């Protein structure tokens, strides 16, 4: 029987690389994101397995549920859920923070992850089998200057992941959390609202992680034997020791 992986935020960065990597490992892919043209492009790239695309905003709980309900029966046996959709919005001191940015980060990174999990989990519970991989961050393990609400959102992902693992252990469902440091994606472009020059500097002077590094890690995590759960991984560029310590040339 085909294995099915449901990947959120598959239109860019870590999610896109993960969809391609899992497809290479034989998973049929349910790829999600808001940008339909990117989802269509992904369908052209993944040719060796079927890809089903769902376009929705994770902030919209009705849309999330409708999208999952709309899956054809043969796509409902989801084995792996990668809760990856998310971003930072802004990098500002707490006293100068934007309520819009705060809402975006809490609504997408925290509530979006909850909505998707709530909609997809029943598909796993039906078969008492499944693996949820939540993408947290080093920002969910420590806080850094001006990171305030983004860090809070990723600390929430950390707490939710631990809670999921406790509550779902009796259902035979694995829960893992991947916490990357600096990964060169569109992340900083989004954080700095399209200021590409500023975004580029985040990854200059050292070798940042690439989306493919995280995709391979996720692929390794979901391919462990049934009795093994890699519960948590913190993965950093070699040049990074903490959120604030990065050795740059
Ligand atoms: P990208 O900006 O490249 O990708 C973000 C993805 O999330 C896109 O596919 C985007 O799709 C999706 N997304 C964002 N908002 C929404 C929304 N409202 N509804 C649905 N999908 C949404 O960034 P990354 O690949 O780097 O980020 C992926 C995850 O990794 C995030 O959770 C991020 O916090 C985390 N992370 C990133 C690190 C880094 O340094 N890059 C380090 C640690 C963690 P679309 O716009 O099409 O909706
Ligand atoms: C993304 C990594 O250090 O920009 O979660 O917060 S960082």
PDB file of C-alpha atoms and ligand atoms in Angstrom:
ATOM      1  CA  UNK A   1       0.000   0.000   0.000  1.00  0.00           C
ATOM      2  CA  UNK A   2       1.256   3.486  -0.882  1.00  0.00           C
ATOM      3  CA  UNK A   3       2.543   5.598   1.980  1.00  0.00           C
ATOM      4  CA  UNK A   4       1.109   9.115   2.066  1.00  0.00           C
ATOM      5  CA  UNK A   5       2.809  12.207   3.505  1.00  0.00           C
ATOM      6  CA  UNK A   6       0.916  15.470   4.113  1.00  0.00           C
ATOM      7  CA  UNK A   7       3.330  18.415   4.007  1.00  0.00           C
ATOM      8  CA  UNK A   8       2.260  21.958   4.897  1.00  0.00           C
ATOM      9  CA  UNK A   9       4.166  24.922   3.489  1.00  0.00           C
ATOM     10  CA  UNK A  10       5.296  22.848   0.514  1.00  0.00           C
ATOM     11  CA  UNK A  11       5.514  25.886  -1.783  1.00  0.00           C
ATOM     12  CA  UNK A  12       8.916  26.986  -0.511  1.00  0.00           C
ATOM     13  CA  UNK A  13      12.026  26.235   1.534  1.00  0.00           C
ATOM     14  CA  UNK A  14      11.960  23.345   3.994  1.00  0.00           C
ATOM     15  CA  UNK A  15       8.457  22.158   3.056  1.00  0.00           C
ATOM     16  CA  UNK A  16       9.169  22.038  -0.668  1.00  0.00           C
ATOM     17  CA  UNK A  17      12.461  20.193  -0.166  1.00  0.00           C
ATOM     18  CA  UNK A  18      10.742  17.765   2.212  1.00  0.00           C
ATOM     19  CA  UNK A  19       7.959  17.017  -0.263  1.00  0.00           C
ATOM     20  CA  UNK A  20      10.543  16.239  -2.958  1.00  0.00           C
ATOM     21  CA  UNK A  21      12.735  14.178  -0.607  1.00  0.00           C
ATOM     22  CA  UNK A  22       9.816  12.100   0.696  1.00  0.00           C
ATOM     23  CA  UNK A  23       8.611  11.584  -2.870  1.00  0.00           C
ATOM     24  CA  UNK A  24      12.088  10.270  -3.689  1.00  0.00           C
ATOM     25  CA  UNK A  25      11.622   7.819  -0.812  1.00  0.00           C
ATOM     26  CA  UNK A  26       8.362   6.571  -2.339  1.00  0.00           C
ATOM     27  CA  UNK A  27       5.775   8.593  -0.417  1.00  0.00           C
ATOM     28  CA  UNK A  28       2.761   9.917  -2.274  1.00  0.00           C
ATOM     29  CA  UNK A  29       2.594  13.589  -1.410  1.00  0.00           C
ATOM     30  CA  UNK A  30      -0.225  15.859  -0.301  1.00  0.00           C
ATOM     31  CA  UNK A  31       1.360  19.278  -0.796  1.00  0.00           C
ATOM     32  CA  UNK A  32      -0.229  22.347   0.746  1.00  0.00           C
ATOM     33  CA  UNK A  33       0.320  26.098   0.805  1.00  0.00           C
ATOM     34  CA  UNK A  34      -1.467  29.250  -0.324  1.00  0.00           C
ATOM     35  CA  UNK A  35       0.399  29.859  -3.611  1.00  0.00           C
ATOM     36  CA  UNK A  36      -1.359  27.638  -6.138  1.00  0.00           C
ATOM     37  CA  UNK A  37       1.123  28.348  -8.932  1.00  0.00           C
ATOM     38  CA  UNK A  38       3.939  27.033  -6.727  1.00  0.00           C
ATOM     39  CA  UNK A  39       1.896  23.926  -5.926  1.00  0.00           C
ATOM     40  CA  UNK A  40       1.365  23.365  -9.645  1.00  0.00           C
ATOM     41  CA  UNK A  41       5.105  23.806 -10.244  1.00  0.00           C
ATOM     42  CA  UNK A  42       5.846  21.197  -7.562  1.00  0.00           C
ATOM     43  CA  UNK A  43       3.569  18.761  -9.373  1.00  0.00           C
ATOM     44  CA  UNK A  44       5.770  19.181 -12.454  1.00  0.00           C
ATOM     45  CA  UNK A  45       8.913  18.527 -10.410  1.00  0.00           C
ATOM     46  CA  UNK A  46       7.682  15.389  -8.634  1.00  0.00           C
ATOM     47  CA  UNK A  47       7.015  12.923 -11.392  1.00  0.00           C
ATOM     48  CA  UNK A  48       7.790   9.554  -9.820  1.00  0.00           C
ATOM     49  CA  UNK A  49       4.809   9.465  -7.402  1.00  0.00           C
ATOM     50  CA  UNK A  50       1.318  10.997  -7.436  1.00  0.00           C
ATOM     51  CA  UNK A  51       0.989  14.451  -5.860  1.00  0.00           C
ATOM     52  CA  UNK A  52      -2.283  15.883  -4.557  1.00  0.00           C
ATOM     53  CA  UNK A  53      -2.369  19.605  -3.878  1.00  0.00           C
ATOM     54  CA  UNK A  54      -4.533  21.533  -1.448  1.00  0.00           C
ATOM     55  CA  UNK A  55      -4.447  25.340  -1.365  1.00  0.00           C
ATOM     56  CA  UNK A  56      -5.544  26.897   1.896  1.00  0.00           C
ATOM     57  CA  UNK A  57      -4.482  29.356   4.544  1.00  0.00           C
ATOM     58  CA  UNK A  58      -3.681  27.533   7.785  1.00  0.00           C
ATOM     59  CA  UNK A  59      -5.206  30.465   9.709  1.00  0.00           C
ATOM     60  CA  UNK A  60      -8.657  29.626   8.372  1.00  0.00           C
ATOM     61  CA  UNK A  61      -9.910  26.680  10.426  1.00  0.00           C
ATOM     62  CA  UNK A  62     -12.970  26.055   8.222  1.00  0.00           C
ATOM     63  CA  UNK A  63     -10.804  26.071   5.092  1.00  0.00           C
ATOM     64  CA  UNK A  64      -8.349  23.654   6.718  1.00  0.00           C
ATOM     65  CA  UNK A  65     -11.114  21.225   7.661  1.00  0.00           C
ATOM     66  CA  UNK A  66     -12.824  21.526   4.258  1.00  0.00           C
ATOM     67  CA  UNK A  67      -9.534  20.878   2.465  1.00  0.00           C
ATOM     68  CA  UNK A  68      -8.881  17.723   4.469  1.00  0.00           C
ATOM     69  CA  UNK A  69     -12.502  16.575   4.036  1.00  0.00           C
ATOM     70  CA  UNK A  70     -12.176  17.090   0.285  1.00  0.00           C
ATOM     71  CA  UNK A  71      -9.401  14.506  -0.041  1.00  0.00           C
ATOM     72  CA  UNK A  72     -10.471  11.558  -2.166  1.00  0.00           C
ATOM     73  CA  UNK A  73     -10.849   8.367  -0.100  1.00  0.00           C
ATOM     74  CA  UNK A  74      -7.623   6.879  -1.497  1.00  0.00           C
ATOM     75  CA  UNK A  75      -5.690   9.922  -0.239  1.00  0.00           C
ATOM     76  CA  UNK A  76      -7.041   9.764   3.295  1.00  0.00           C
ATOM     77  CA  UNK A  77      -4.682   7.133   4.663  1.00  0.00           C
ATOM     78  CA  UNK A  78      -2.126   9.735   5.768  1.00  0.00           C
ATOM     79  CA  UNK A  79       0.891   8.161   7.462  1.00  0.00           C
ATOM     80  CA  UNK A  80       3.123  11.213   7.900  1.00  0.00           C
ATOM     81  CA  UNK A  81       2.131  14.801   8.682  1.00  0.00           C
ATOM     82  CA  UNK A  82       4.869  17.426   8.448  1.00  0.00           C
ATOM     83  CA  UNK A  83       3.626  20.569  10.203  1.00  0.00           C
ATOM     84  CA  UNK A  84       6.025  22.983   8.553  1.00  0.00           C
ATOM     85  CA  UNK A  85       4.002  26.042   7.410  1.00  0.00           C
ATOM     86  CA  UNK A  86       5.149  29.090   9.292  1.00  0.00           C
ATOM     87  CA  UNK A  87       7.267  32.204   9.242  1.00  0.00           C
ATOM     88  CA  UNK A  88       8.637  35.054  11.288  1.00  0.00           C
ATOM     89  CA  UNK A  89       7.014  38.425  10.643  1.00  0.00           C
ATOM     90  CA  UNK A  90       9.243  41.314  11.683  1.00  0.00           C
ATOM     91  CA  UNK A  91      12.217  41.541  14.042  1.00  0.00           C
ATOM     92  CA  UNK A  92      11.495  44.370  16.440  1.00  0.00           C
ATOM     93  CA  UNK A  93      11.840  45.158  20.131  1.00  0.00           C
ATOM     94  CA  UNK A  94       8.770  44.224  22.129  1.00  0.00           C
ATOM     95  CA  UNK A  95       8.020  47.893  22.798  1.00  0.00           C
ATOM     96  CA  UNK A  96       7.966  48.587  19.057  1.00  0.00           C
ATOM     97  CA  UNK A  97       6.174  45.440  17.963  1.00  0.00           C
ATOM     98  CA  UNK A  98       3.398  45.373  15.383  1.00  0.00           C
ATOM     99  CA  UNK A  99       0.114  43.791  16.438  1.00  0.00           C
ATOM    100  CA  UNK A 100      -0.379  42.648  12.849  1.00  0.00           C
ATOM    101  CA  UNK A 101       2.934  40.786  12.913  1.00  0.00           C
ATOM    102  CA  UNK A 102       2.150  39.286  16.312  1.00  0.00           C
ATOM    103  CA  UNK A 103      -1.249  38.072  15.094  1.00  0.00           C
ATOM    104  CA  UNK A 104       0.331  36.556  11.970  1.00  0.00           C
ATOM    105  CA  UNK A 105       2.901  34.570  13.942  1.00  0.00           C
ATOM    106  CA  UNK A 106       0.503  33.287  16.592  1.00  0.00           C
ATOM    107  CA  UNK A 107      -2.236  32.570  14.035  1.00  0.00           C
ATOM    108  CA  UNK A 108       0.024  30.777  11.529  1.00  0.00           C
ATOM    109  CA  UNK A 109       2.780  29.155  13.581  1.00  0.00           C
ATOM    110  CA  UNK A 110       0.635  28.112  16.541  1.00  0.00           C
ATOM    111  CA  UNK A 111      -3.064  28.081  15.670  1.00  0.00           C
ATOM    112  CA  UNK A 112      -2.425  26.954  12.079  1.00  0.00           C
ATOM    113  CA  UNK A 113      -0.416  23.978  13.318  1.00  0.00           C
ATOM    114  CA  UNK A 114      -3.236  23.125  15.725  1.00  0.00           C
ATOM    115  CA  UNK A 115      -5.944  23.401  13.043  1.00  0.00           C
ATOM    116  CA  UNK A 116      -4.053  21.197  10.591  1.00  0.00           C
ATOM    117  CA  UNK A 117      -3.251  18.615  13.270  1.00  0.00           C
ATOM    118  CA  UNK A 118      -6.880  18.577  14.463  1.00  0.00           C
ATOM    119  CA  UNK A 119      -8.110  17.957  10.908  1.00  0.00           C
ATOM    120  CA  UNK A 120      -5.527  15.338   9.904  1.00  0.00           C
ATOM    121  CA  UNK A 121      -5.235  13.397  13.157  1.00  0.00           C
ATOM    122  CA  UNK A 122      -8.557  11.525  12.820  1.00  0.00           C
ATOM    123  CA  UNK A 123      -7.198  10.009   9.586  1.00  0.00           C
ATOM    124  CA  UNK A 124      -4.294   8.575  11.583  1.00  0.00           C
ATOM    125  CA  UNK A 125      -6.359   7.557  14.605  1.00  0.00           C
ATOM    126  CA  UNK A 126      -8.556   5.440  12.367  1.00  0.00           C
ATOM    127  CA  UNK A 127      -5.573   3.188  11.658  1.00  0.00           C
ATOM    128  CA  UNK A 128      -3.784   3.646  15.001  1.00  0.00           C
ATOM    129  CA  UNK A 129      -0.706   4.537  12.999  1.00  0.00           C
ATOM    130  CA  UNK A 130       1.001   7.742  12.009  1.00  0.00           C
ATOM    131  CA  UNK A 131       3.893  10.089  12.512  1.00  0.00           C
ATOM    132  CA  UNK A 132       3.600  13.816  13.102  1.00  0.00           C
ATOM    133  CA  UNK A 133       6.742  15.887  12.563  1.00  0.00           C
ATOM    134  CA  UNK A 134       6.464  19.445  13.849  1.00  0.00           C
ATOM    135  CA  UNK A 135       8.950  22.036  12.646  1.00  0.00           C
ATOM    136  CA  UNK A 136       9.914  24.081  15.674  1.00  0.00           C
ATOM    137  CA  UNK A 137      13.113  26.106  15.837  1.00  0.00           C
ATOM    138  CA  UNK A 138      16.098  26.955  17.967  1.00  0.00           C
ATOM    139  CA  UNK A 139      13.809  29.935  18.692  1.00  0.00           C
ATOM    140  CA  UNK A 140      11.581  27.475  20.544  1.00  0.00           C
ATOM    141  CA  UNK A 141      14.456  26.576  22.843  1.00  0.00           C
ATOM    142  CA  UNK A 142      15.855  30.003  23.631  1.00  0.00           C
ATOM    143  CA  UNK A 143      14.892  33.616  23.060  1.00  0.00           C
ATOM    144  CA  UNK A 144      16.987  36.269  21.326  1.00  0.00           C
ATOM    145  CA  UNK A 145      16.818  40.055  21.138  1.00  0.00           C
ATOM    146  CA  UNK A 146      13.833  41.270  19.088  1.00  0.00           C
ATOM    147  CA  UNK A 147      12.674  37.691  18.514  1.00  0.00           C
ATOM    148  CA  UNK A 148       9.999  37.968  21.248  1.00  0.00           C
ATOM    149  CA  UNK A 149       6.735  36.796  19.647  1.00  0.00           C
ATOM    150  CA  UNK A 150       8.352  34.564  16.993  1.00  0.00           C
ATOM    151  CA  UNK A 151      10.252  32.848  19.826  1.00  0.00           C
ATOM    152  CA  UNK A 152       7.016  32.589  21.815  1.00  0.00           C
ATOM    153  CA  UNK A 153       5.274  30.971  18.864  1.00  0.00           C
ATOM    154  CA  UNK A 154       8.050  28.391  18.527  1.00  0.00           C
ATOM    155  CA  UNK A 155       8.122  27.769  22.295  1.00  0.00           C
ATOM    156  CA  UNK A 156       4.426  27.002  21.865  1.00  0.00           C
ATOM    157  CA  UNK A 157       5.265  24.521  19.092  1.00  0.00           C
ATOM    158  CA  UNK A 158       7.742  22.902  21.511  1.00  0.00           C
ATOM    159  CA  UNK A 159       5.083  22.582  24.225  1.00  0.00           C
ATOM    160  CA  UNK A 160       2.447  21.350  21.773  1.00  0.00           C
ATOM    161  CA  UNK A 161       4.852  18.725  20.404  1.00  0.00           C
ATOM    162  CA  UNK A 162       5.602  17.396  23.886  1.00  0.00           C
ATOM    163  CA  UNK A 163       1.894  17.375  24.768  1.00  0.00           C
ATOM    164  CA  UNK A 164       0.986  15.609  21.536  1.00  0.00           C
ATOM    165  CA  UNK A 165       3.600  12.945  22.260  1.00  0.00           C
ATOM    166  CA  UNK A 166       2.194  12.332  25.743  1.00  0.00           C
ATOM    167  CA  UNK A 167      -1.440  12.202  24.636  1.00  0.00           C
ATOM    168  CA  UNK A 168      -0.898  10.216  21.440  1.00  0.00           C
ATOM    169  CA  UNK A 169       1.479   7.562  22.772  1.00  0.00           C
ATOM    170  CA  UNK A 170      -1.457   5.306  23.640  1.00  0.00           C
ATOM    171  CA  UNK A 171      -2.745   5.633  20.083  1.00  0.00           C
ATOM    172  CA  UNK A 172       0.476   4.349  18.546  1.00  0.00           C
ATOM    173  CA  UNK A 173       1.212   7.677  16.873  1.00  0.00           C
ATOM    174  CA  UNK A 174       4.751   9.030  16.873  1.00  0.00           C
ATOM    175  CA  UNK A 175       5.396  12.730  17.394  1.00  0.00           C
ATOM    176  CA  UNK A 176       8.764  14.273  16.556  1.00  0.00           C
ATOM    177  CA  UNK A 177      10.023  17.810  16.642  1.00  0.00           C
ATOM    178  CA  UNK A 178      12.747  19.214  14.407  1.00  0.00           C
ATOM    179  CA  UNK A 179      14.338  22.430  15.651  1.00  0.00           C
ATOM    180  CA  UNK A 180      16.595  24.040  13.064  1.00  0.00           C
ATOM    181  CA  UNK A 181      18.932  26.961  13.461  1.00  0.00           C
ATOM    182  CA  UNK A 182      19.647  29.192  10.470  1.00  0.00           C
ATOM    183  CA  UNK A 183      18.344  27.715   7.213  1.00  0.00           C
ATOM    184  CA  UNK A 184      18.700  29.668   3.973  1.00  0.00           C
ATOM    185  CA  UNK A 185      15.148  29.861   2.586  1.00  0.00           C
ATOM    186  CA  UNK A 186      12.608  32.607   1.912  1.00  0.00           C
ATOM    187  CA  UNK A 187      12.210  32.862   5.705  1.00  0.00           C
ATOM    188  CA  UNK A 188      14.194  36.114   6.100  1.00  0.00           C
ATOM    189  CA  UNK A 189      12.630  37.585   2.976  1.00  0.00           C
ATOM    190  CA  UNK A 190       9.237  37.139   4.653  1.00  0.00           C
ATOM    191  CA  UNK A 191      10.526  38.323   8.041  1.00  0.00           C
ATOM    192  CA  UNK A 192      11.891  41.530   6.458  1.00  0.00           C
ATOM    193  CA  UNK A 193       8.823  42.001   4.245  1.00  0.00           C
ATOM    194  CA  UNK A 194      10.527  41.584   0.893  1.00  0.00           C
ATOM    195  CA  UNK A 195      13.762  43.441   1.732  1.00  0.00           C
ATOM    196  CA  UNK A 196      15.991  40.973  -0.145  1.00  0.00           C
ATOM    197  CA  UNK A 197      19.202  42.812   0.627  1.00  0.00           C
ATOM    198  CA  UNK A 198      18.628  42.586   4.377  1.00  0.00           C
ATOM    199  CA  UNK A 199      17.433  38.992   4.041  1.00  0.00           C
ATOM    200  CA  UNK A 200      20.589  37.966   2.166  1.00  0.00           C
ATOM    201  CA  UNK A 201      22.885  39.307   4.885  1.00  0.00           C
ATOM    202  CA  UNK A 202      21.417  36.819   7.392  1.00  0.00           C
ATOM    203  CA  UNK A 203      23.100  33.995   5.487  1.00  0.00           C
ATOM    204  CA  UNK A 204      26.363  35.710   4.555  1.00  0.00           C
ATOM    205  CA  UNK A 205      29.831  35.003   5.980  1.00  0.00           C
ATOM    206  CA  UNK A 206      29.229  31.371   6.985  1.00  0.00           C
ATOM    207  CA  UNK A 207      27.659  28.240   5.534  1.00  0.00           C
ATOM    208  CA  UNK A 208      23.993  28.236   6.500  1.00  0.00           C
ATOM    209  CA  UNK A 209      21.881  25.103   6.547  1.00  0.00           C
ATOM    210  CA  UNK A 210      19.941  24.460   3.339  1.00  0.00           C
ATOM    211  CA  UNK A 211      16.339  23.267   3.100  1.00  0.00           C
ATOM    212  CA  UNK A 212      17.662  19.959   1.746  1.00  0.00           C
ATOM    213  CA  UNK A 213      19.575  19.349   5.012  1.00  0.00           C
ATOM    214  CA  UNK A 214      16.325  19.531   6.962  1.00  0.00           C
ATOM    215  CA  UNK A 215      14.423  17.491   4.377  1.00  0.00           C
ATOM    216  CA  UNK A 216      16.966  14.664   4.671  1.00  0.00           C
ATOM    217  CA  UNK A 217      16.691  14.783   8.461  1.00  0.00           C
ATOM    218  CA  UNK A 218      12.899  14.532   8.294  1.00  0.00           C
ATOM    219  CA  UNK A 219      13.199  11.654   5.849  1.00  0.00           C
ATOM    220  CA  UNK A 220      15.576   9.894   8.281  1.00  0.00           C
ATOM    221  CA  UNK A 221      13.215  10.484  11.217  1.00  0.00           C
ATOM    222  CA  UNK A 222      10.173   9.013   9.461  1.00  0.00           C
ATOM    223  CA  UNK A 223      12.122   6.027   8.177  1.00  0.00           C
ATOM    224  CA  UNK A 224      13.198   4.692  11.596  1.00  0.00           C
ATOM    225  CA  UNK A 225      11.874   1.254  12.541  1.00  0.00           C
ATOM    226  CA  UNK A 226       8.381   1.107  14.094  1.00  0.00           C
ATOM    227  CA  UNK A 227       9.764   0.858  17.654  1.00  0.00           C
ATOM    228  CA  UNK A 228      12.042   3.928  17.329  1.00  0.00           C
ATOM    229  CA  UNK A 229      10.901   7.529  17.702  1.00  0.00           C
ATOM    230  CA  UNK A 230      13.469  10.289  17.250  1.00  0.00           C
ATOM    231  CA  UNK A 231      11.536  12.641  19.494  1.00  0.00           C
ATOM    232  CA  UNK A 232      13.517  15.845  19.141  1.00  0.00           C
ATOM    233  CA  UNK A 233      16.406  17.125  17.079  1.00  0.00           C
ATOM    234  CA  UNK A 234      18.207  20.475  17.317  1.00  0.00           C
ATOM    235  CA  UNK A 235      20.090  20.995  14.062  1.00  0.00           C
ATOM    236  CA  UNK A 236      22.456  23.915  13.520  1.00  0.00           C
ATOM    237  CA  UNK A 237      24.932  25.128  10.930  1.00  0.00           C
ATOM    238  CA  UNK A 238      28.422  24.257  12.153  1.00  0.00           C
ATOM    239  CA  UNK A 239      29.117  27.987  12.505  1.00  0.00           C
ATOM    240  CA  UNK A 240      26.186  28.448  14.912  1.00  0.00           C
ATOM    241  CA  UNK A 241      26.349  27.696  18.653  1.00  0.00           C
ATOM    242  CA  UNK A 242      23.191  29.475  19.820  1.00  0.00           C
ATOM    243  CA  UNK A 243      20.620  31.923  18.491  1.00  0.00           C
ATOM    244  CA  UNK A 244      23.061  34.772  19.015  1.00  0.00           C
ATOM    245  CA  UNK A 245      26.434  33.108  18.497  1.00  0.00           C
ATOM    246  CA  UNK A 246      27.256  32.642  14.831  1.00  0.00           C
ATOM    247  CA  UNK A 247      30.860  32.750  13.671  1.00  0.00           C
ATOM    248  CA  UNK A 248      31.010  34.802  10.500  1.00  0.00           C
ATOM    249  CA  UNK A 249      34.025  35.555   8.329  1.00  0.00           C
TER     250      UNK A 249
HETATM  251  P1  LIG B   1       9.748  29.759   3.723  1.00  0.00           P
HETATM  252  O1  LIG B   1       9.298  31.175   3.830  1.00  0.00           O
HETATM  253  O2  LIG B   1      10.662  29.392   2.621  1.00  0.00           O
HETATM  254  O3  LIG B   1       8.471  28.783   3.671  1.00  0.00           O
HETATM  255  C1  LIG B   1       7.348  29.002   4.477  1.00  0.00           C
HETATM  256  C2  LIG B   1       6.216  28.111   4.010  1.00  0.00           C
HETATM  257  O4  LIG B   1       5.101  28.270   4.907  1.00  0.00           O
HETATM  258  C3  LIG B   1       5.737  28.453   2.608  1.00  0.00           C
HETATM  259  O5  LIG B   1       5.520  27.284   1.880  1.00  0.00           O
HETATM  260  C4  LIG B   1       4.431  29.169   2.855  1.00  0.00           C
HETATM  261  O6  LIG B   1       3.502  28.893   1.811  1.00  0.00           O
HETATM  262  C5  LIG B   1       3.935  28.497   4.147  1.00  0.00           C
HETATM  263  N1  LIG B   1       3.014  29.382   4.849  1.00  0.00           N
HETATM  264  C6  LIG B   1       3.309  30.565   5.450  1.00  0.00           C
HETATM  265  N2  LIG B   1       2.184  31.142   5.908  1.00  0.00           N
HETATM  266  C7  LIG B   1       1.154  30.311   5.586  1.00  0.00           C
HETATM  267  C8  LIG B   1      -0.249  30.368   5.770  1.00  0.00           C
HETATM  268  N3  LIG B   1      -0.848  31.409   6.386  1.00  0.00           N
HETATM  269  N4  LIG B   1      -1.011  29.337   5.312  1.00  0.00           N
HETATM  270  C9  LIG B   1      -0.437  28.296   4.671  1.00  0.00           C
HETATM  271  N5  LIG B   1       0.895  28.172   4.468  1.00  0.00           N
HETATM  272  C10 LIG B   1       1.675  29.192   4.913  1.00  0.00           C
HETATM  273  O7  LIG B   1      10.413  29.432   5.141  1.00  0.00           O
HETATM  274  P2  LIG B   1      11.078  28.081   5.739  1.00  0.00           P
HETATM  275  O8  LIG B   1      11.018  26.979   4.780  1.00  0.00           O
HETATM  276  O9  LIG B   1      12.367  28.467   6.300  1.00  0.00           O
HETATM  277  O10 LIG B   1      10.096  27.817   6.965  1.00  0.00           O
HETATM  278  C11 LIG B   1       9.418  26.614   7.189  1.00  0.00           C
HETATM  279  C12 LIG B   1       9.323  26.365   8.681  1.00  0.00           C
HETATM  280  O11 LIG B   1      10.618  26.243   9.230  1.00  0.00           O
HETATM  281  C13 LIG B   1       8.621  27.478   9.464  1.00  0.00           C
HETATM  282  O12 LIG B   1       7.781  26.907  10.432  1.00  0.00           O
HETATM  283  C14 LIG B   1       9.794  28.201  10.123  1.00  0.00           C
HETATM  284  O13 LIG B   1       9.403  28.861  11.301  1.00  0.00           O
HETATM  285  C15 LIG B   1      10.717  27.041  10.392  1.00  0.00           C
HETATM  286  N6  LIG B   1      12.112  27.365  10.630  1.00  0.00           N
HETATM  287  C16 LIG B   1      12.838  28.033   9.682  1.00  0.00           C
HETATM  288  C17 LIG B   1      14.173  28.325   9.928  1.00  0.00           C
HETATM  289  C18 LIG B   1      15.014  29.107   8.979  1.00  0.00           C
HETATM  290  O14 LIG B   1      16.078  29.612   9.396  1.00  0.00           O
HETATM  291  N7  LIG B   1      14.639  29.253   7.720  1.00  0.00           N
HETATM  292  C19 LIG B   1      14.829  27.860  11.148  1.00  0.00           C
HETATM  293  C20 LIG B   1      13.967  27.191  12.077  1.00  0.00           C
HETATM  294  C21 LIG B   1      12.676  26.930  11.796  1.00  0.00           C
HETATM  295  P3  LIG B   1       2.548  29.989   1.113  1.00  0.00           P
HETATM  296  O15 LIG B   1       3.195  31.334   1.243  1.00  0.00           O
HETATM  297  O16 LIG B   1       2.425  29.514  -0.305  1.00  0.00           O
HETATM  298  O17 LIG B   1       1.258  29.877   1.849  1.00  0.00           O
HETATM  299  C1  LIG B   2      14.329  30.488  12.459  1.00  0.00           C
HETATM  300  C2  LIG B   2      15.701  30.609  13.009  1.00  0.00           C
HETATM  301  O1  LIG B   2      17.212  32.071  14.467  1.00  0.00           O
HETATM  302  O2  LIG B   2      15.880  33.187  12.786  1.00  0.00           O
HETATM  303  O3  LIG B   2      13.458  29.853  13.335  1.00  0.00           O
HETATM  304  O4  LIG B   2      14.837  32.310  14.746  1.00  0.00           O
HETATM  305  S1  LIG B   2      15.898  32.114  13.791  1.00  0.00           S
END
